[in-house]
XYZ file of N, CA, C and O in Angstrom:
212
model
N 26.600 34.919 -54.988
C 25.705 34.712 -53.881
C 25.499 33.214 -53.621
O 25.415 32.790 -52.497
N 25.434 32.459 -54.700
C 25.233 31.022 -54.567
C 26.395 30.370 -53.813
O 26.187 29.488 -52.972
N 27.615 30.792 -54.079
C 28.780 30.237 -53.379
C 28.730 30.588 -51.896
O 29.082 29.773 -51.042
N 28.299 31.789 -51.590
C 28.188 32.236 -50.199
C 27.161 31.388 -49.454
O 27.402 30.920 -48.340
N 26.019 31.148 -50.083
C 24.982 30.309 -49.476
C 25.497 28.887 -49.268
O 25.224 28.273 -48.239
N 26.241 28.381 -50.229
C 26.808 27.036 -50.109
C 27.755 26.958 -48.912
O 27.731 25.981 -48.155
N 28.583 27.986 -48.731
C 29.512 27.998 -47.598
C 28.749 27.948 -46.273
O 29.154 27.244 -45.348
N 27.653 28.688 -46.159
C 26.852 28.668 -44.936
C 26.192 27.316 -44.724
O 26.212 26.767 -43.620
N 25.598 26.754 -45.768
C 24.971 25.434 -45.633
C 25.987 24.401 -45.192
O 25.715 23.566 -44.320
N 27.178 24.460 -45.773
C 28.221 23.509 -45.410
C 28.653 23.709 -43.951
O 28.828 22.740 -43.213
N 28.822 24.947 -43.524
C 29.215 25.228 -42.137
C 28.142 24.744 -41.166
O 28.458 24.152 -40.122
N 26.864 24.952 -41.507
C 25.776 24.495 -40.639
C 25.779 22.975 -40.534
O 25.655 22.416 -39.439
N 25.939 22.298 -41.650
C 25.944 20.834 -41.645
C 27.128 20.285 -40.861
O 26.990 19.341 -40.079
N 28.300 20.879 -41.035
C 29.485 20.429 -40.299
C 29.293 20.626 -38.792
O 29.655 19.754 -37.997
N 28.732 21.760 -38.405
C 28.504 22.032 -36.984
C 27.502 21.039 -36.400
O 27.677 20.550 -35.278
N 26.462 20.717 -37.141
C 25.474 19.746 -36.672
C 26.109 18.378 -36.488
O 25.845 17.685 -35.499
N 26.983 17.984 -37.418
C 27.642 16.676 -37.307
C 28.657 16.631 -36.165
O 28.867 15.580 -35.567
N 29.282 17.753 -35.847
C 30.190 17.788 -34.700
C 29.387 17.580 -33.418
O 29.789 16.832 -32.533
N 28.235 18.223 -33.335
C 27.389 18.106 -32.145
C 26.745 16.729 -32.040
O 26.548 16.216 -30.939
N 26.402 16.128 -33.177
C 25.755 14.814 -33.206
C 26.222 14.089 -34.465
O 25.704 14.328 -35.550
N 27.200 13.190 -34.322
C 27.754 12.497 -35.494
C 26.722 11.698 -36.294
O 26.950 11.382 -37.451
N 25.568 11.380 -35.710
C 24.524 10.644 -36.424
C 23.548 11.577 -37.134
O 22.632 11.103 -37.807
N 23.762 12.884 -37.025
C 22.851 13.849 -37.659
C 22.860 13.683 -39.163
O 23.890 13.438 -39.776
N 21.673 13.812 -39.760
C 21.515 13.764 -41.211
C 20.650 14.948 -41.638
O 19.801 15.409 -40.883
N 20.832 15.410 -42.850
C 20.021 16.504 -43.381
C 18.545 16.151 -43.253
O 18.149 15.010 -43.511
N 17.766 17.120 -42.816
C 16.338 16.905 -42.612
C 15.973 16.664 -41.166
O 14.824 16.841 -40.777
N 16.954 16.230 -40.352
C 16.715 16.050 -38.926
C 16.922 17.386 -38.223
O 17.645 18.241 -38.728
N 16.307 17.582 -37.054
C 16.552 18.824 -36.309
C 18.030 18.955 -35.939
O 18.697 17.965 -35.637
N 18.531 20.163 -35.984
C 19.925 20.423 -35.603
C 19.989 20.507 -34.084
O 19.152 21.170 -33.465
N 20.952 19.837 -33.451
C 21.062 19.860 -31.992
C 21.170 21.293 -31.446
O 21.825 22.151 -32.044
N 20.513 21.494 -30.308
C 20.537 22.816 -29.664
C 21.970 23.263 -29.414
O 22.806 22.482 -28.960
N 22.264 24.505 -29.756
C 23.577 25.081 -29.516
C 24.612 24.771 -30.585
O 25.701 25.340 -30.575
N 24.280 23.892 -31.536
C 25.264 23.472 -32.537
C 25.713 24.609 -33.441
O 26.840 24.608 -33.928
N 24.861 25.586 -33.647
C 25.196 26.667 -34.582
C 25.734 27.906 -33.883
O 26.021 28.910 -34.539
N 25.909 27.840 -32.581
C 26.356 29.015 -31.823
C 27.724 29.525 -32.260
O 27.997 30.711 -32.156
N 28.589 28.662 -32.769
C 29.931 29.077 -33.159
C 30.036 29.563 -34.604
O 31.111 29.943 -35.050
N 28.927 29.554 -35.331
C 28.956 29.958 -36.732
C 28.814 31.476 -36.826
O 27.822 32.044 -36.398
N 29.816 32.115 -37.369
C 29.793 33.559 -37.576
C 30.165 33.840 -39.031
O 30.698 32.970 -39.726
N 29.914 35.045 -39.472
C 30.299 35.437 -40.829
C 31.802 35.277 -40.997
O 32.285 34.775 -42.012
N 32.549 35.682 -39.980
C 34.005 35.581 -40.039
C 34.454 34.128 -40.172
O 35.367 33.817 -40.929
N 33.794 33.226 -39.428
C 34.128 31.805 -39.499
C 33.886 31.274 -40.913
O 34.745 30.613 -41.502
N 32.709 31.573 -41.467
C 32.360 31.073 -42.796
C 33.320 31.620 -43.844
O 33.806 30.884 -44.698
N 33.636 32.893 -43.763
C 34.520 33.500 -44.753
C 35.972 33.061 -44.603
O 36.746 33.158 -45.546
N 36.345 32.558 -43.431
C 37.719 32.112 -43.230
C 38.001 30.785 -43.922
O 39.148 30.438 -44.163
N 36.940 30.022 -44.203
C 37.113 28.742 -44.878
C 37.591 27.633 -43.965
O 38.011 26.590 -44.431
N 37.525 27.832 -42.650
C 37.939 26.777 -41.716
C 37.042 25.560 -41.897
O 35.898 25.674 -42.271
N 37.605 24.414 -41.583
C 36.850 23.176 -41.770
C 36.411 22.514 -40.470
O 35.884 21.435 -40.484
N 36.615 23.161 -39.338
C 36.140 22.572 -38.082
C 35.471 23.663 -37.254
O 35.765 24.838 -37.393
N 34.574 23.234 -36.404
C 33.788 24.150 -35.589
C 34.034 23.803 -34.133
O 33.930 22.654 -33.732
N 34.337 24.787 -33.329
C 34.436 24.610 -31.884
C 33.102 25.008 -31.287
O 32.666 26.140 -31.459
N 32.472 24.074 -30.588
C 31.176 24.374 -29.990
C 31.169 23.973 -28.529
O 31.928 23.115 -28.102
N 30.275 24.595 -27.788
C 30.039 24.215 -26.402
C 28.599 23.742 -26.311
O 27.689 24.403 -26.798
N 28.409 22.576 -25.721
C 27.050 22.052 -25.557
C 26.787 21.819 -24.093
O 27.599 21.406 -23.353
C-alpha cells in the first residue's frame, strides 16, 4: 500500500510541476493540473503527464 501511495504522490507532484514549473510541495496545486491523473496512468509507470489548462 505504501508503494501505491508513493506512486500517486509522485504523479501528483509531477503533474503540478508540468502545470507550473515553479510549484513546490506545500503550495496550492494549479487548477486542472490533476485532471489527467487516473489509476491506469499511475499503474502504467509513465513519467510524463499530458494536461490541458
